[in-house]
PDB file of C-alpha atoms in Angstrom:
ATOM      1  CA  MET A   8     -49.556-114.667 -46.723  1.00 44.00           C
ATOM      2  CA  ALA A   9     -46.307-113.946 -48.557  1.00 54.00           C
ATOM      3  CA  GLN A  10     -43.437-116.219 -47.634  1.00 67.00           C
ATOM      4  CA  LYS A  11     -40.783-114.630 -45.441  1.00 80.00           C
ATOM      5  CA  THR A  12     -37.408-114.176 -47.135  1.00 93.00           C
ATOM      6  CA  TRP A  13     -35.596-114.037 -43.802  1.00 98.00           C
ATOM      7  CA  VAL A  14     -36.187-114.730 -40.116  1.00 98.00           C
ATOM      8  CA  LEU A  15     -33.936-114.116 -37.102  1.00 98.00           C
ATOM      9  CA  SER A  16     -34.456-114.822 -33.407  1.00 98.00           C
ATOM     10  CA  GLY A  17     -32.183-114.860 -30.395  1.00 98.00           C
ATOM     11  CA  GLU A  18     -30.951-112.477 -27.697  1.00 98.00           C
ATOM     12  CA  TYR A  19     -30.293-108.741 -27.711  1.00 98.00           C
ATOM     13  CA  MET A  20     -28.538-106.344 -25.321  1.00 98.00           C
ATOM     14  CA  GLU A  21     -27.843-102.632 -25.382  1.00 98.00           C
ATOM     15  CA  SER A  22     -26.208 -99.739 -23.615  1.00 98.00           C
ATOM     16  CA  CYS A  23     -26.448 -96.023 -24.307  1.00 98.00           C
ATOM     17  CA  ASN A  24     -24.918 -92.940 -22.742  1.00 98.00           C
ATOM     18  CA  CYS A  25     -28.233 -91.683 -21.344  1.00 97.00           C
ATOM     19  CA  ASP A  26     -28.673 -91.617 -17.583  1.00 97.00           C
ATOM     20  CA  TYR A  27     -30.787 -94.495 -16.254  1.00 97.00           C
ATOM     21  CA  LEU A  28     -33.655 -94.682 -17.240  1.00 95.00           C
ATOM     22  CA  CYS A  29     -33.245 -93.494 -20.845  1.00 93.00           C
ATOM     23  CA  PRO A  30     -36.112 -91.056 -21.579  1.00 92.00           C
ATOM     24  CA  CYS A  31     -36.443 -92.344 -25.156  1.00 90.00           C
ATOM     25  CA  ILE A  32     -37.922 -95.633 -23.949  1.00 91.00           C
ATOM     26  CA  PHE A  33     -40.985 -94.195 -22.215  1.00 91.00           C
ATOM     27  CA  THR A  34     -41.632 -91.181 -24.479  1.00 91.00           C
ATOM     28  CA  ASN A  35     -41.861 -92.892 -27.909  1.00 86.00           C
ATOM     29  CA  PRO A  36     -38.960 -91.420 -28.197  1.00 87.00           C
ATOM     30  CA  GLN A  37     -39.967 -87.755 -28.042  1.00 89.00           C
ATOM     31  CA  ALA A  38     -38.182 -86.499 -24.914  1.00 92.00           C
ATOM     32  CA  PRO A  39     -34.651 -85.085 -25.074  1.00 93.00           C
ATOM     33  CA  ALA A  40     -31.819 -87.453 -24.252  1.00 94.00           C
ATOM     34  CA  THR A  41     -30.030 -86.690 -21.005  1.00 94.00           C
ATOM     35  CA  HIS A  42     -26.947 -85.455 -22.871  1.00 94.00           C
ATOM     36  CA  GLU A  43     -26.335 -83.569 -26.107  1.00 92.00           C
ATOM     37  CA  HIS A  44     -26.367 -86.774 -28.150  1.00 94.00           C
ATOM     38  CA  CYS A  45     -27.612 -90.290 -27.537  1.00 96.00           C
ATOM     39  CA  THR A  46     -24.950 -92.827 -28.479  1.00 97.00           C
ATOM     40  CA  ALA A  47     -26.264 -96.391 -28.365  1.00 97.00           C
ATOM     41  CA  LEU A  48     -24.807 -99.808 -29.064  1.00 98.00           C
ATOM     42  CA  MET A  49     -27.167-102.748 -29.713  1.00 98.00           C
ATOM     43  CA  VAL A  50     -25.693-106.246 -29.993  1.00 98.00           C
ATOM     44  CA  TYR A  51     -27.677-109.274 -31.197  1.00 98.00           C
ATOM     45  CA  ARG A  52     -26.958-113.004 -31.042  1.00 98.00           C
ATOM     46  CA  ILE A  53     -28.828-115.102 -33.589  1.00 98.00           C
ATOM     47  CA  ASP A  54     -29.925-118.434 -32.140  1.00 98.00           C
ATOM     48  CA  ARG A  55     -32.024-119.349 -35.183  1.00 98.00           C
ATOM     49  CA  GLY A  56     -31.820-117.554 -38.514  1.00 98.00           C
ATOM     50  CA  ARG A  57     -32.412-118.107 -42.220  1.00 98.00           C
ATOM     51  CA  HIS A  58     -32.129-115.885 -45.290  1.00 97.00           C
ATOM     52  CA  ASP A  59     -33.240-117.455 -48.580  1.00 94.00           C
ATOM     53  CA  GLY A  60     -32.062-120.858 -47.355  1.00 94.00           C
ATOM     54  CA  ILE A  61     -28.773-119.594 -45.864  1.00 98.00           C
ATOM     55  CA  VAL A  62     -28.415-120.695 -42.227  1.00 98.00           C
ATOM     56  CA  LEU A  63     -27.412-117.890 -39.843  1.00 98.00           C
ATOM     57  CA  ASP A  64     -27.603-119.751 -36.511  1.00 98.00           C
ATOM     58  CA  GLY A  65     -24.971-118.711 -33.956  1.00 98.00           C
ATOM     59  CA  LEU A  66     -23.839-115.541 -35.711  1.00 98.00           C
ATOM     60  CA  LYS A  67     -23.937-112.057 -34.212  1.00 98.00           C
ATOM     61  CA  PHE A  68     -24.329-108.476 -35.355  1.00 98.00           C
ATOM     62  CA  ALA A  69     -24.385-104.990 -33.864  1.00 98.00           C
ATOM     63  CA  LEU A  70     -25.942-101.604 -34.580  1.00 98.00           C
ATOM     64  CA  VAL A  71     -24.073 -98.453 -33.538  1.00 98.00           C
ATOM     65  CA  ILE A  72     -26.180 -95.284 -33.399  1.00 97.00           C
ATOM     66  CA  ARG A  73     -25.749 -91.646 -32.556  1.00 97.00           C
ATOM     67  CA  SER A  74     -28.788 -89.380 -32.570  1.00 97.00           C
ATOM     68  CA  GLY A  75     -29.329 -85.772 -31.579  1.00 95.00           C
ATOM     69  CA  ARG A  76     -31.142 -84.747 -28.393  1.00 95.00           C
ATOM     70  CA  VAL A  77     -34.489 -86.140 -29.642  1.00 96.00           C
ATOM     71  CA  MET A  78     -34.181 -89.561 -31.290  1.00 94.00           C
ATOM     72  CA  ALA A  79     -37.502 -89.296 -33.131  1.00 93.00           C
ATOM     73  CA  ASP A  80     -36.216 -86.265 -35.043  1.00 96.00           C
ATOM     74  CA  GLY A  81     -33.909 -88.522 -37.067  1.00 96.00           C
ATOM     75  CA  GLY A  82     -30.584 -87.380 -38.448  1.00 97.00           C
ATOM     76  CA  TRP A  83     -28.872 -90.449 -36.994  1.00 98.00           C
ATOM     77  CA  VAL A  84     -25.338 -91.612 -37.566  1.00 98.00           C
ATOM     78  CA  PHE A  85     -25.620 -95.363 -38.155  1.00 98.00           C
ATOM     79  CA  GLY A  86     -22.986 -98.073 -38.478  1.00 98.00           C
ATOM     80  CA  VAL A  87     -23.294-101.859 -38.635  1.00 98.00           C
ATOM     81  CA  VAL A  88     -21.007-104.674 -37.514  1.00 98.00           C
ATOM     82  CA  VAL A  89     -21.378-108.212 -38.908  1.00 98.00           C
ATOM     83  CA  ASP A  90     -19.749-111.233 -37.298  1.00 98.00           C
ATOM     84  CA  GLU A  91     -16.435-111.980 -38.998  1.00 98.00           C
ATOM     85  CA  ALA A  92     -17.084-115.686 -38.328  1.00 98.00           C
ATOM     86  CA  ALA A  93     -19.714-115.629 -41.089  1.00 98.00           C
ATOM     87  CA  ASN A  94     -18.776-117.198 -44.425  1.00 98.00           C
ATOM     88  CA  GLU A  95     -19.147-115.211 -47.642  1.00 98.00           C
ATOM     89  CA  ALA A  96     -22.789-116.155 -48.252  1.00 98.00           C
ATOM     90  CA  GLN A  97     -23.687-115.468 -44.625  1.00 98.00           C
ATOM     91  CA  ARG A  98     -21.906-112.113 -44.755  1.00 98.00           C
ATOM     92  CA  ARG A  99     -23.921-111.071 -47.796  1.00 98.00           C
ATOM     93  CA  ALA A 100     -27.162-112.170 -46.149  1.00 98.00           C
ATOM     94  CA  LEU A 101     -26.496-110.423 -42.841  1.00 98.00           C
ATOM     95  CA  ALA A 102     -25.187-107.286 -44.530  1.00 98.00           C
ATOM     96  CA  ALA A 103     -28.446-107.003 -46.472  1.00 97.00           C
ATOM     97  CA  ILE A 104     -30.567-107.521 -43.357  1.00 98.00           C
ATOM     98  CA  VAL A 105     -28.776-105.395 -40.796  1.00 97.00           C
ATOM     99  CA  GLY A 106     -27.562-102.825 -43.308  1.00 97.00           C
ATOM    100  CA  GLY A 107     -31.208-101.974 -43.954  1.00 96.00           C
ATOM    101  CA  THR A 108     -31.779-103.101 -47.536  1.00 96.00           C
ATOM    102  CA  ALA A 109     -33.804-106.303 -46.947  1.00 97.00           C
ATOM    103  CA  GLY A 110     -36.800-105.067 -44.955  1.00 96.00           C
ATOM    104  CA  GLY A 111     -37.638-105.465 -41.289  1.00 96.00           C
ATOM    105  CA  PRO A 112     -36.591-103.214 -38.378  1.00 96.00           C
ATOM    106  CA  PRO A 113     -33.127-102.288 -39.736  1.00 97.00           C
ATOM    107  CA  GLN A 114     -34.629-100.980 -42.974  1.00 97.00           C
ATOM    108  CA  MET A 115     -37.281 -99.065 -41.013  1.00 96.00           C
ATOM    109  CA  ILE A 116     -34.469 -97.399 -39.042  1.00 96.00           C
ATOM    110  CA  ARG A 117     -32.362 -96.708 -42.130  1.00 97.00           C
ATOM    111  CA  ASP A 118     -35.224 -95.327 -44.226  1.00 97.00           C
ATOM    112  CA  ASN A 119     -36.814 -93.126 -41.573  1.00 97.00           C
ATOM    113  CA  LEU A 120     -34.145 -92.006 -39.115  1.00 97.00           C
ATOM    114  CA  VAL A 121     -30.652 -92.233 -40.618  1.00 98.00           C
ATOM    115  CA  SER A 122     -28.948 -89.390 -42.458  1.00 98.00           C
ATOM    116  CA  ASP A 123     -25.335 -90.593 -42.179  1.00 98.00           C
ATOM    117  CA  PHE A 124     -24.800 -94.307 -42.879  1.00 98.00           C
ATOM    118  CA  ARG A 125     -21.183 -95.173 -42.091  1.00 98.00           C
ATOM    119  CA  GLY A 126     -21.120 -98.638 -43.556  1.00 97.00           C
ATOM    120  CA  ILE A 127     -20.561-102.216 -42.463  1.00 98.00           C
ATOM    121  CA  GLU A 128     -17.561-103.603 -40.589  1.00 98.00           C
ATOM    122  CA  TYR A 129     -16.715-107.306 -40.222  1.00 98.00           C
ATOM    123  CA  ARG A 130     -15.316-107.967 -36.751  1.00 98.00           C
ATOM    124  CA  SER A 131     -15.347-110.559 -33.996  1.00 98.00           C
ATOM    125  CA  ILE A 132     -18.252-110.010 -31.594  1.00 98.00           C
ATOM    126  CA  ASP A 133     -18.129-111.368 -28.051  1.00 98.00           C
ATOM    127  CA  PHE A 134     -21.575-111.775 -26.443  1.00 98.00           C
ATOM    128  CA  THR A 135     -21.718-112.944 -22.806  1.00 98.00           C
ATOM    129  CA  MET A 136     -24.721-113.720 -20.591  1.00 98.00           C
ATOM    130  CA  ASP A 137     -24.473-114.642 -16.890  1.00 97.00           C
ATOM    131  CA  GLY A 138     -27.640-114.308 -14.836  1.00 96.00           C
ATOM    132  CA  LEU A 139     -28.594-110.630 -14.875  1.00 97.00           C
ATOM    133  CA  LYS A 140     -25.219-109.664 -16.306  1.00 98.00           C
ATOM    134  CA  ARG A 141     -24.574-109.055 -19.983  1.00 98.00           C
ATOM    135  CA  ALA A 142     -21.415-107.951 -21.781  1.00 98.00           C
ATOM    136  CA  ALA A 143     -20.350-107.344 -25.373  1.00 98.00           C
ATOM    137  CA  GLU A 144     -17.012-106.560 -26.952  1.00 98.00           C
ATOM    138  CA  ILE A 145     -16.174-105.728 -30.557  1.00 98.00           C
ATOM    139  CA  PRO A 146     -12.449-104.960 -30.864  1.00 97.00           C
ATOM    140  CA  GLY A 147     -11.783-101.529 -32.299  1.00 96.00           C
ATOM    141  CA  ILE A 148     -15.482-100.644 -32.374  1.00 98.00           C
ATOM    142  CA  ALA A 149     -17.242-100.807 -29.000  1.00 98.00           C
ATOM    143  CA  ALA A 150     -17.739-102.598 -25.698  1.00 98.00           C
ATOM    144  CA  PHE A 151     -20.114-102.516 -22.755  1.00 98.00           C
ATOM    145  CA  ALA A 152     -21.059-104.356 -19.576  1.00 98.00           C
ATOM    146  CA  ILE A 153     -24.529-104.090 -18.035  1.00 98.00           C
ATOM    147  CA  GLU A 154     -26.469-105.709 -15.204  1.00 98.00           C
ATOM    148  CA  GLY A 155     -30.223-105.987 -14.851  1.00 98.00           C
ATOM    149  CA  VAL A 156     -31.742-103.890 -12.070  1.00 97.00           C
ATOM    150  CA  ALA A 157     -33.121-106.575  -9.761  1.00 95.00           C
ATOM    151  CA  SER A 158     -36.574-106.221  -8.277  1.00 88.00           C
ATOM    152  CA  ARG A 159     -36.849-106.386  -4.479  1.00 87.00           C
ATOM    153  CA  ASN A 160     -39.462-109.147  -4.773  1.00 84.00           C
ATOM    154  CA  ARG A 161     -36.559-111.650  -4.691  1.00 77.00           C
ATOM    155  CA  SER A 162     -37.681-113.372  -7.867  1.00 82.00           C
ATOM    156  CA  GLY A 163     -34.231-113.073  -9.420  1.00 86.00           C
ATOM    157  CA  GLU A 164     -35.866-111.137 -12.245  1.00 92.00           C
ATOM    158  CA  PRO A 165     -35.005-107.571 -13.262  1.00 96.00           C
ATOM    159  CA  PHE A 166     -37.488-104.745 -13.582  1.00 96.00           C
ATOM    160  CA  TYR A 167     -39.111-104.611 -17.029  1.00 97.00           C
ATOM    161  CA  ILE A 168     -40.734-101.918 -19.116  1.00 97.00           C
ATOM    162  CA  ASP A 169     -43.546-103.176 -21.336  1.00 96.00           C
ATOM    163  CA  ASN A 170     -45.392-102.143 -24.509  1.00 96.00           C
ATOM    164  CA  THR A 171     -42.471-100.112 -25.855  1.00 95.00           C
ATOM    165  CA  ALA A 172     -41.840 -99.224 -29.498  1.00 92.00           C
ATOM    166  CA  HIS A 173     -38.250-100.466 -29.324  1.00 95.00           C
ATOM    167  CA  PRO A 174     -37.108-102.382 -32.448  1.00 95.00           C
ATOM    168  CA  ALA A 175     -35.772-105.366 -30.462  1.00 97.00           C
ATOM    169  CA  ASN A 176     -38.814-106.180 -28.329  1.00 98.00           C
ATOM    170  CA  ARG A 177     -41.884-104.558 -26.825  1.00 97.00           C
ATOM    171  CA  ARG A 178     -40.764-105.786 -23.362  1.00 98.00           C
ATOM    172  CA  LEU A 179     -37.278-104.831 -22.197  1.00 98.00           C
ATOM    173  CA  ALA A 180     -35.339-105.659 -19.040  1.00 98.00           C
ATOM    174  CA  LEU A 181     -33.940-102.569 -17.334  1.00 98.00           C
ATOM    175  CA  ALA A 182     -30.211-102.515 -16.677  1.00 98.00           C
ATOM    176  CA  ARG A 183     -27.376-100.209 -15.678  1.00 98.00           C
ATOM    177  CA  SER A 184     -23.938-100.099 -17.228  1.00 98.00           C
ATOM    178  CA  SER A 185     -20.550-100.360 -15.541  1.00 98.00           C
ATOM    179  CA  ARG A 186     -18.765 -99.682 -18.832  1.00 98.00           C
ATOM    180  CA  THR A 187     -19.835 -98.254 -22.186  1.00 98.00           C
ATOM    181  CA  GLU A 188     -17.243 -97.496 -24.871  1.00 98.00           C
ATOM    182  CA  VAL A 189     -17.531 -96.687 -28.567  1.00 97.00           C
ATOM    183  CA  GLN A 190     -14.549 -95.983 -30.822  1.00 96.00           C
ATOM    184  CA  GLY A 191     -15.787 -97.069 -34.249  1.00 96.00           C
ATOM    185  CA  PHE A 192     -17.510 -95.262 -37.117  1.00 98.00           C
ATOM    186  CA  GLY A 193     -15.927 -91.935 -36.146  1.00 97.00           C
ATOM    187  CA  LEU A 194     -17.628 -91.900 -32.728  1.00 97.00           C
ATOM    188  CA  ASP A 195     -15.940 -91.469 -29.363  1.00 95.00           C
ATOM    189  CA  LEU A 196     -17.508 -92.424 -26.028  1.00 97.00           C
ATOM    190  CA  ALA A 197     -15.921 -93.735 -22.836  1.00 97.00           C
ATOM    191  CA  LEU A 198     -18.027 -94.177 -19.690  1.00 97.00           C
ATOM    192  CA  VAL A 199     -16.884 -96.243 -16.702  1.00 97.00           C
ATOM    193  CA  GLY A 200     -18.788 -96.605 -13.437  1.00 97.00           C
ATOM    194  CA  LYS A 201     -21.499 -94.103 -14.408  1.00 97.00           C
ATOM    195  CA  GLY A 202     -24.486 -96.453 -14.071  1.00 97.00           C
ATOM    196  CA  ASN A 203     -25.827 -95.279 -17.425  1.00 98.00           C
ATOM    197  CA  ASN A 204     -28.693 -96.973 -19.220  1.00 98.00           C
ATOM    198  CA  GLY A 205     -28.941-100.544 -20.512  1.00 98.00           C
ATOM    199  CA  HIS A 206     -31.524-103.094 -21.681  1.00 98.00           C
ATOM    200  CA  PHE A 207     -31.744-106.719 -22.742  1.00 98.00           C
ATOM    201  CA  ALA A 208     -34.443-109.009 -24.167  1.00 98.00           C
ATOM    202  CA  PRO A 209     -35.096-111.831 -26.602  1.00 98.00           C
ATOM    203  CA  PHE A 210     -35.691-110.630 -30.159  1.00 98.00           C
ATOM    204  CA  ALA A 211     -37.514-112.025 -33.208  1.00 98.00           C
ATOM    205  CA  TRP A 212     -37.454-110.317 -36.618  1.00 98.00           C
ATOM    206  CA  ALA A 213     -38.719-111.331 -40.046  1.00 97.00           C
ATOM    207  CA  ALA A 214     -39.363-109.844 -43.470  1.00 96.00           C
TER     208      ALA A 214
END
């Protein structure tokens, strides 16, 4: 087996403007979004990461996406944010990975679905976890706050959807958003108190 040039694992969270539950998740993603476009923000925290010997532990990154009504049709707008806390070598490594030039899920997205790549920004990324609550903030780019939809079985666990084709994980927690805002990469979205869609999960990527 060929040696991996990079590996990342940690936690992911997301919000999009679709009504809960986003139809993309259970239609692979063939069904129309609930609005004219799907605008999604995915934020990742790396707990353990390496790229050609460069340690990436503790850094964060984000993917900002806008698709048309049917995500599988492609034509996406795509922008990337890399943690400004990264040093120069770490910035180069993460830019290659999440910008879609070093293999793995970001390159699959870039090669097959993106028609308008709007580049890489280096910003601070705040990533907060508290029980079923998750929140992310990237000044000048985007922010959201979501909470897992708790099952009535009193386990303290959210509902999950399993065996998905989502790039972060096959098993996603279901969540609803109290706030979803995007201002970066020429996009404009501001939703407050709409209960729109969210997800969170561990993630593990390699290439």
